[in-house]
XYZ file of C-alpha atoms in Angstrom:
494
model
C -30.960 23.877 -22.036
C -33.417 22.718 -24.742
C -33.701 24.380 -28.116
C -37.183 25.642 -27.261
C -35.628 28.198 -24.944
C -36.254 31.683 -26.362
C -32.604 32.711 -26.031
C -31.249 29.652 -27.787
C -33.915 29.734 -30.499
C -32.486 33.064 -31.689
C -29.130 31.412 -32.344
C -28.444 30.175 -35.845
C -25.389 28.804 -37.574
C -24.432 32.207 -39.016
C -24.470 33.872 -35.580
C -21.892 31.656 -33.907
C -18.315 32.866 -34.245
C -16.544 31.631 -31.097
C -16.913 32.333 -27.393
C -16.294 35.818 -26.086
C -13.215 36.298 -23.901
C -14.214 38.171 -20.758
C -12.183 41.221 -19.666
C -12.062 43.795 -16.905
C -10.355 47.174 -16.751
C -9.584 46.778 -13.049
C -5.883 46.272 -12.351
C -6.640 44.440 -9.112
C -9.699 42.620 -7.819
C -10.493 43.492 -4.218
C -13.368 43.075 -1.805
C -14.596 46.553 -2.802
C -14.855 45.905 -6.563
C -15.272 42.119 -6.899
C -19.078 42.294 -7.012
C -18.961 45.007 -9.683
C -16.433 43.085 -11.806
C -18.479 39.905 -11.467
C -21.729 41.577 -12.477
C -20.135 43.038 -15.594
C -18.542 39.695 -16.503
C -21.793 37.746 -16.133
C -23.400 39.723 -18.974
C -20.836 38.315 -21.440
C -20.847 34.904 -19.775
C -24.626 34.553 -20.183
C -24.234 34.967 -23.927
C -21.449 32.377 -23.950
C -23.565 29.944 -21.941
C -26.467 30.272 -24.394
C -24.132 29.511 -27.306
C -22.508 26.598 -25.454
C -25.926 25.102 -24.742
C -26.824 25.372 -28.419
C -23.580 23.684 -29.515
C -23.932 20.992 -26.849
C -27.434 20.235 -28.124
C -26.099 19.971 -31.679
C -23.436 17.555 -30.414
C -26.143 15.472 -28.715
C -28.310 15.390 -31.852
C -30.807 18.158 -31.056
C -30.304 20.043 -34.315
C -32.051 22.691 -36.394
C -33.660 20.161 -38.740
C -36.036 19.241 -35.932
C -37.720 22.634 -36.436
C -38.335 21.891 -40.116
C -41.722 23.093 -41.414
C -43.295 21.543 -44.511
C -46.073 23.476 -46.246
C -47.177 20.936 -48.883
C -48.451 17.675 -47.377
C -47.265 18.645 -43.885
C -48.160 15.187 -42.585
C -45.132 13.880 -44.508
C -42.377 15.700 -42.673
C -39.380 13.520 -41.897
C -36.604 15.058 -39.788
C -33.374 13.129 -40.268
C -30.386 14.041 -38.099
C -27.074 12.944 -39.575
C -25.038 13.691 -36.476
C -21.730 14.566 -38.104
C -21.040 17.036 -35.276
C -20.750 14.136 -32.849
C -18.450 12.292 -35.257
C -16.187 15.337 -35.652
C -15.826 15.844 -31.897
C -15.338 12.139 -31.184
C -12.628 11.832 -33.850
C -10.833 14.971 -32.674
C -10.903 13.771 -29.054
C -9.668 10.286 -29.872
C -6.944 11.450 -32.259
C -5.553 14.196 -30.016
C -5.504 11.962 -26.930
C -4.871 8.563 -28.477
C -2.382 8.131 -25.612
C -2.206 10.002 -22.292
C -0.535 13.396 -22.031
C 2.734 12.752 -20.200
C 5.213 14.836 -18.240
C 8.820 14.118 -19.224
C 12.151 15.328 -17.860
C 13.623 18.278 -19.755
C 17.147 17.077 -18.935
C 18.821 13.686 -18.829
C 19.676 13.776 -15.124
C 18.615 10.608 -13.344
C 17.268 12.388 -10.270
C 15.079 14.632 -12.458
C 13.780 11.645 -14.420
C 12.948 9.812 -11.192
C 11.078 12.839 -9.814
C 9.100 13.274 -13.056
C 8.254 9.590 -13.040
C 6.883 9.970 -9.511
C 4.900 13.025 -10.643
C 3.297 10.946 -13.395
C 2.412 8.272 -10.842
C 0.579 10.856 -8.752
C -1.253 12.109 -11.847
C -2.285 8.531 -12.585
C -3.635 8.232 -9.040
C -5.608 11.457 -9.646
C -6.986 9.915 -12.878
C -5.709 12.776 -15.000
C -6.156 10.854 -18.243
C -9.956 10.669 -17.987
C -10.126 14.307 -16.855
C -8.054 15.311 -19.887
C -10.627 13.477 -22.012
C -13.547 15.424 -20.526
C -11.630 18.667 -20.860
C -10.770 18.093 -24.524
C -14.338 16.995 -25.234
C -15.739 20.349 -24.060
C -12.936 22.164 -25.867
C -13.933 20.596 -29.182
C -17.652 21.133 -28.583
C -17.618 24.822 -27.710
C -14.035 26.036 -28.161
C -13.129 26.569 -24.497
C -12.831 24.348 -21.427
C -11.804 25.393 -17.881
C -9.703 23.320 -15.475
C -9.085 23.900 -11.777
C -6.353 22.576 -9.493
C -6.430 22.793 -5.680
C -4.390 21.270 -2.826
C -5.818 18.074 -1.410
C -6.581 18.763 2.287
C -6.956 15.005 2.919
C -3.611 14.042 1.371
C -1.895 11.197 3.233
C 1.733 10.352 2.451
C 1.133 6.804 3.611
C -1.763 6.302 1.202
C -0.433 5.237 -2.192
C -3.764 6.129 -3.848
C -3.751 9.693 -2.552
C -2.552 12.714 -4.534
C -1.456 16.062 -3.034
C -3.183 17.982 -5.861
C -6.830 17.722 -6.921
C -7.663 18.240 -10.610
C -11.111 19.254 -11.862
C -12.349 19.353 -15.468
C -15.062 22.002 -15.131
C -18.208 22.507 -17.177
C -17.689 25.690 -19.283
C -21.272 26.684 -18.499
C -20.389 26.781 -14.808
C -16.925 28.346 -14.825
C -14.991 31.034 -16.685
C -11.907 33.245 -16.338
C -11.780 37.057 -16.245
C -8.722 38.632 -17.908
C -7.131 42.060 -17.616
C -7.877 44.179 -20.692
C -4.400 45.719 -20.762
C -1.133 44.445 -22.205
C -0.502 40.782 -21.466
C -4.174 39.907 -20.922
C -3.185 38.213 -17.677
C -5.876 36.214 -15.843
C -7.384 38.219 -12.975
C -9.913 35.770 -11.542
C -11.579 32.432 -12.121
C -15.299 32.213 -11.406
C -17.093 29.035 -10.351
C -20.912 29.125 -10.312
C -22.643 26.899 -7.768
C -25.887 26.677 -5.751
C -26.417 26.457 -2.002
C -28.798 24.089 -0.216
C -31.701 26.514 -0.750
C -31.097 26.693 -4.480
C -29.609 30.201 -4.334
C -26.871 31.063 -6.818
C -23.383 31.400 -5.315
C -20.269 32.631 -7.099
C -16.783 31.646 -5.967
C -14.264 34.129 -7.357
C -10.678 32.785 -7.232
C -7.891 35.364 -7.492
C -4.157 34.761 -7.067
C -4.355 35.686 -3.354
C -7.708 34.361 -2.153
C -11.273 33.279 -2.869
C -14.320 35.574 -2.578
C -17.761 34.114 -2.022
C -20.392 36.348 -3.629
C -24.125 35.905 -3.099
C -26.841 38.317 -4.209
C -24.169 40.766 -5.347
C -22.615 40.830 -1.866
C -19.319 39.399 -0.611
C -20.211 36.915 2.123
C -16.815 35.295 2.743
C -13.121 35.509 1.885
C -10.487 32.765 2.181
C -6.785 33.588 1.878
C -4.297 31.284 0.132
C -0.813 31.609 -1.367
C -1.207 29.978 -4.781
C 0.434 32.947 -6.453
C -1.797 32.583 -9.519
C -5.430 31.983 -10.467
C -6.208 28.261 -9.903
C -8.692 28.110 -12.811
C -7.202 27.959 -16.316
C -9.034 27.967 -19.651
C -7.964 25.613 -22.447
C -8.947 26.843 -25.919
C -9.352 25.011 -29.211
C -8.024 27.988 -31.172
C -7.457 31.713 -30.781
C -11.066 32.511 -31.766
C -12.408 29.951 -29.235
C -14.410 28.183 -31.925
C -15.546 24.578 -31.508
C -14.450 21.793 -33.837
C -17.718 21.661 -35.841
C -18.860 25.250 -35.349
C -17.302 26.474 -38.609
C -19.286 23.897 -40.617
C -22.697 24.259 -38.983
C -24.224 25.503 -42.216
C -23.057 22.490 -44.316
C -24.132 20.162 -41.488
C -27.631 21.655 -41.549
C -27.705 21.349 -45.358
C -26.844 17.639 -45.164
C -29.724 17.144 -42.703
C -32.085 19.063 -44.995
C -31.139 17.058 -48.090
C -31.455 13.727 -46.303
C -34.808 14.692 -44.752
C -36.233 15.883 -48.078
C -34.953 12.726 -49.731
C -36.947 10.603 -47.288
C -39.985 12.857 -47.764
C -39.723 12.291 -51.501
C -39.618 8.518 -51.070
C -42.736 8.628 -48.881
C -44.494 10.931 -51.374
C -43.617 8.572 -54.207
C -44.949 5.540 -52.357
C -48.114 7.388 -51.328
C -48.738 9.116 -54.662
C -52.222 10.283 -55.626
C -54.417 8.276 -58.057
C -56.215 10.271 -60.770
C -59.431 8.964 -62.306
C -60.101 10.718 -65.600
C -63.654 10.729 -67.055
C -64.761 7.977 -64.697
C -66.086 7.539 -61.199
C -65.393 4.964 -58.511
C -67.087 4.506 -55.186
C -65.187 4.584 -51.885
C -65.619 0.884 -51.164
C -64.163 -0.148 -54.498
C -61.171 2.169 -54.058
C -60.563 0.875 -50.527
C -60.585 -2.687 -51.786
C -58.160 -1.688 -54.534
C -55.659 -0.040 -52.221
C -55.910 -2.798 -49.636
C -55.465 -5.798 -51.865
C -54.037 -4.508 -55.104
C -57.096 -5.747 -57.054
C -57.765 -4.853 -60.658
C -60.290 -2.125 -61.384
C -62.784 -1.829 -64.236
C -63.622 1.626 -65.509
C -66.254 2.775 -67.965
C -66.101 5.791 -70.204
C -69.003 8.205 -70.349
C -70.379 10.384 -73.119
C -67.805 9.115 -75.584
C -64.826 10.313 -73.530
C -61.778 8.143 -72.980
C -61.479 7.023 -69.357
C -58.119 6.422 -67.678
C -56.554 5.956 -64.271
C -53.092 7.473 -63.652
C -50.892 8.244 -60.652
C -49.371 11.625 -59.850
C -45.790 11.079 -58.711
C -42.429 12.728 -59.043
C -39.109 11.426 -57.783
C -35.963 13.333 -56.987
C -32.902 12.675 -59.031
C -31.111 10.597 -56.393
C -27.800 10.809 -58.228
C -27.918 14.611 -58.175
C -28.874 14.702 -54.503
C -26.047 12.320 -53.606
C -23.601 14.473 -55.564
C -24.649 17.512 -53.504
C -24.246 15.548 -50.258
C -20.834 14.234 -51.306
C -19.696 17.784 -52.103
C -20.838 18.995 -48.677
C -19.097 16.104 -46.932
C -15.893 16.848 -48.840
C -16.056 20.505 -47.747
C -16.605 19.407 -44.133
C -13.603 17.040 -44.253
C -11.321 19.717 -45.690
C -12.431 22.511 -43.354
C -12.296 20.368 -40.222
C -9.135 18.497 -41.192
C -10.727 15.045 -41.156
C -9.368 12.008 -43.032
C -11.555 10.867 -45.914
C -12.399 7.412 -47.155
C -10.703 7.627 -50.552
C -8.365 4.786 -49.692
C -11.103 2.166 -49.829
C -10.199 1.083 -53.359
C -6.955 -0.574 -54.314
C -4.313 1.852 -55.555
C -0.590 1.838 -56.156
C -0.020 4.440 -53.429
C 1.805 3.212 -50.340
C 3.335 4.622 -47.190
C 3.515 8.401 -46.944
C 1.566 8.896 -50.186
C -1.588 7.379 -48.678
C -1.217 9.502 -45.541
C -1.306 12.688 -47.594
C -3.899 11.421 -50.073
C -6.427 10.308 -47.462
C -6.117 13.400 -45.285
C -4.299 11.908 -42.305
C -1.541 14.492 -42.689
C -4.197 17.218 -42.343
C -5.575 15.530 -39.237
C -2.099 15.417 -37.715
C -1.360 19.067 -38.540
C -4.651 20.161 -36.934
C -3.860 18.088 -33.851
C -0.387 19.693 -33.669
C -1.997 23.139 -33.896
C -4.399 22.366 -31.039
C -1.571 20.762 -29.068
C 0.405 24.026 -28.926
C -2.474 25.912 -27.291
C -3.163 22.965 -24.979
C 0.460 22.956 -23.796
C 0.318 26.713 -23.136
C -2.578 26.226 -20.699
C -1.134 22.992 -19.323
C 2.008 24.880 -18.276
C -0.089 27.219 -16.139
C -1.729 24.245 -14.459
C 1.654 22.538 -14.068
C 3.041 25.583 -12.226
C 0.283 25.180 -9.643
C 0.761 21.417 -9.431
C 4.516 21.704 -8.886
C 4.034 24.368 -6.208
C 1.631 22.087 -4.344
C 4.020 19.132 -4.699
C 6.974 21.138 -3.372
C 4.956 21.983 -0.278
C 3.449 18.561 0.374
C 5.978 16.030 -0.993
C 9.690 15.499 -1.539
C 9.301 16.195 -5.279
C 11.233 19.408 -5.870
C 10.724 20.288 -9.519
C 10.276 23.534 -11.400
C 8.738 24.207 -14.796
C 12.111 24.335 -16.561
C 12.764 20.722 -15.570
C 9.466 19.311 -16.888
C 8.022 19.188 -20.382
C 4.493 18.375 -21.522
C 4.563 15.577 -24.089
C 1.727 14.347 -26.302
C 2.214 10.681 -27.083
C -0.137 10.007 -29.969
C 0.160 6.502 -31.405
C 1.442 7.435 -34.815
C 2.510 4.120 -36.341
C 3.176 5.538 -39.806
C 6.662 4.756 -41.130
C 7.399 2.763 -37.982
C 10.305 0.942 -39.643
C 12.046 4.213 -40.523
C 11.485 5.527 -36.986
C 12.947 2.351 -35.510
C 16.012 2.727 -37.733
C 16.457 6.334 -36.590
C 16.194 5.190 -32.962
C 18.848 2.499 -33.451
C 21.215 4.865 -35.264
C 20.958 7.502 -32.533
C 21.375 4.958 -29.737
C 24.560 3.748 -31.414
C 25.979 7.281 -31.452
C 28.008 7.897 -28.295
C 27.566 11.673 -28.611
C 23.730 11.521 -28.426
C 21.993 11.082 -25.083
C 19.668 8.031 -25.139
C 16.620 10.094 -24.126
C 17.179 12.394 -27.116
C 17.107 9.301 -29.326
C 13.746 8.247 -27.882
C 12.319 11.755 -28.291
C 13.520 12.424 -31.838
C 12.633 9.062 -33.370
C 8.920 9.212 -32.487
C 8.795 5.421 -32.573
C 7.391 4.980 -29.064
C 4.252 6.631 -27.641
C 5.358 6.929 -23.994
C 8.895 8.308 -24.201
C 9.519 8.610 -20.458
C 8.380 5.089 -19.680
C 10.227 3.629 -22.678
C 13.461 5.406 -21.687
C 13.164 4.298 -18.065
C 12.494 0.662 -18.982
C 15.223 0.711 -21.627
C 17.861 2.031 -19.226
C 16.852 -0.484 -16.546
C 17.119 -3.298 -19.085
C 20.478 -2.008 -20.318
C 21.871 -1.842 -16.783
C 20.591 -5.344 -16.057
C 22.272 -6.686 -19.179
C 25.502 -4.863 -18.307
C 25.465 -6.371 -14.807
C 24.624 -9.788 -16.224
C 27.417 -9.548 -18.789
C 29.879 -8.416 -16.132
C 28.811 -11.243 -13.840
C 29.110 -13.831 -16.603
C 32.531 -12.462 -17.555
C 33.642 -12.659 -13.949
C 32.398 -16.247 -13.744
C 34.258 -17.114 -16.941
C 37.469 -15.578 -15.600
C 37.025 -17.396 -12.309
C 36.376 -20.672 -14.112
C 39.504 -20.273 -16.279
C 41.545 -19.346 -13.211
C 40.243 -22.443 -11.423
C 41.082 -24.669 -14.378
C 44.554 -23.159 -14.547
C 45.118 -23.741 -10.843
C 43.926 -27.339 -11.126
C 46.387 -27.929 -13.933
C 49.197 -26.465 -11.856
C 48.282 -28.632 -8.865
C 48.102 -31.827 -10.930
C 51.352 -31.222 -12.794
C 54.098 -33.890 -11.908
C 57.192 -32.742 -10.081
C 60.167 -32.187 -12.386
C 63.387 -34.088 -11.537
C 66.251 -32.137 -10.143
C 68.880 -31.252 -12.622
C 72.231 -32.729 -11.327
C 74.265 -31.823 -14.372
C 77.470 -30.188 -13.406
C 78.333 -27.001 -15.068
């Protein structure tokens, strides 16, 4: 939706304070009240969609500075977009998901680890990593992002590229969840907005027991299923459902304004007015002067001094840059972004630079977002595991699987490696605990699996070599016994 839309034009930076969570007072959604609940929910959703469109435009570079109006010399009206919003979202996405979100076994049992490993293989076949990226991207843009999981009706056990569960990263402008307004705020329904072949709006309302198809405020179809929960789940960036750059929209607009006015000032300075005092010059002479930079001869009249001057004023660039630097520093602090202070040589090393340059803040913000992500991911995982139990031999429950973020944090890697070695050498610590606690490896499950396979191979190889060595020594001993000369009989009489 472009910014020229009347609804979006009313939105400004000071009016955006997170997306509204949609509630209903109905304890159950039935065929009799689904149209009523949907109609009430759409009023709040329309407001959310308008705000999401505005934020998405800001992310794409369609920002408020493009509506800048200049009263003096309006023909010089530069509109510079410094798209820091895009940078903020891109950094947040890349840092949070620097490595894929993995499922790991909650216990050290081999059969559980094997089942979780197979689950991850199916998720790879479903391309979950790229769908996580799209989901997190929307989450950082507008504060909320819905995901849907459904059984795959075309699943084939003999097809290695097929997955029993289908994952969808939905557009938050086309899907939302309705929650119960009472204690627990449990999800009541997930709504997916689509269009039929004639361009008519259709709403698919997913409850825990079935899906209602609503068209023109009438229920036209109902499909029963036994998911046991709503198959659409919302992932939120924070409790207020605020996007990553939404809290700094005002400083972002100020940076655009300062940069645009700075360019205007440069153009004004270059195209400054010439003032001819107590003298006249014809148009042709002035045109020749401006075109070729020729000298000009002036003559005073009536005893008055004649002069030619230029009206120009230039901004204090140092002061403007100081204002911009202050705004950028505020943006970094508020959004938890690393700064560029480490460009010069200092005596700080290791952990000191991490804290000084803001990387510790970036990590803490990612950890904060991770907790809310895992909360929603568990709801999706419950649906995935239910589908897998019905369609495959993977029999897992939520208590046996954990959601693990595997960000590539290479800080203090030597210390982490030492912790890993110390724990692996402790017979009272399970090897998987050592991999988890150390934080030295991004993919814990894969590293543990490969490590145990390698260990077993080395044990078998060592045992085989030992057996060969024993067999060789036994053979040498036997050869010596066979080649030993016969001893003479002892005829000495006692």
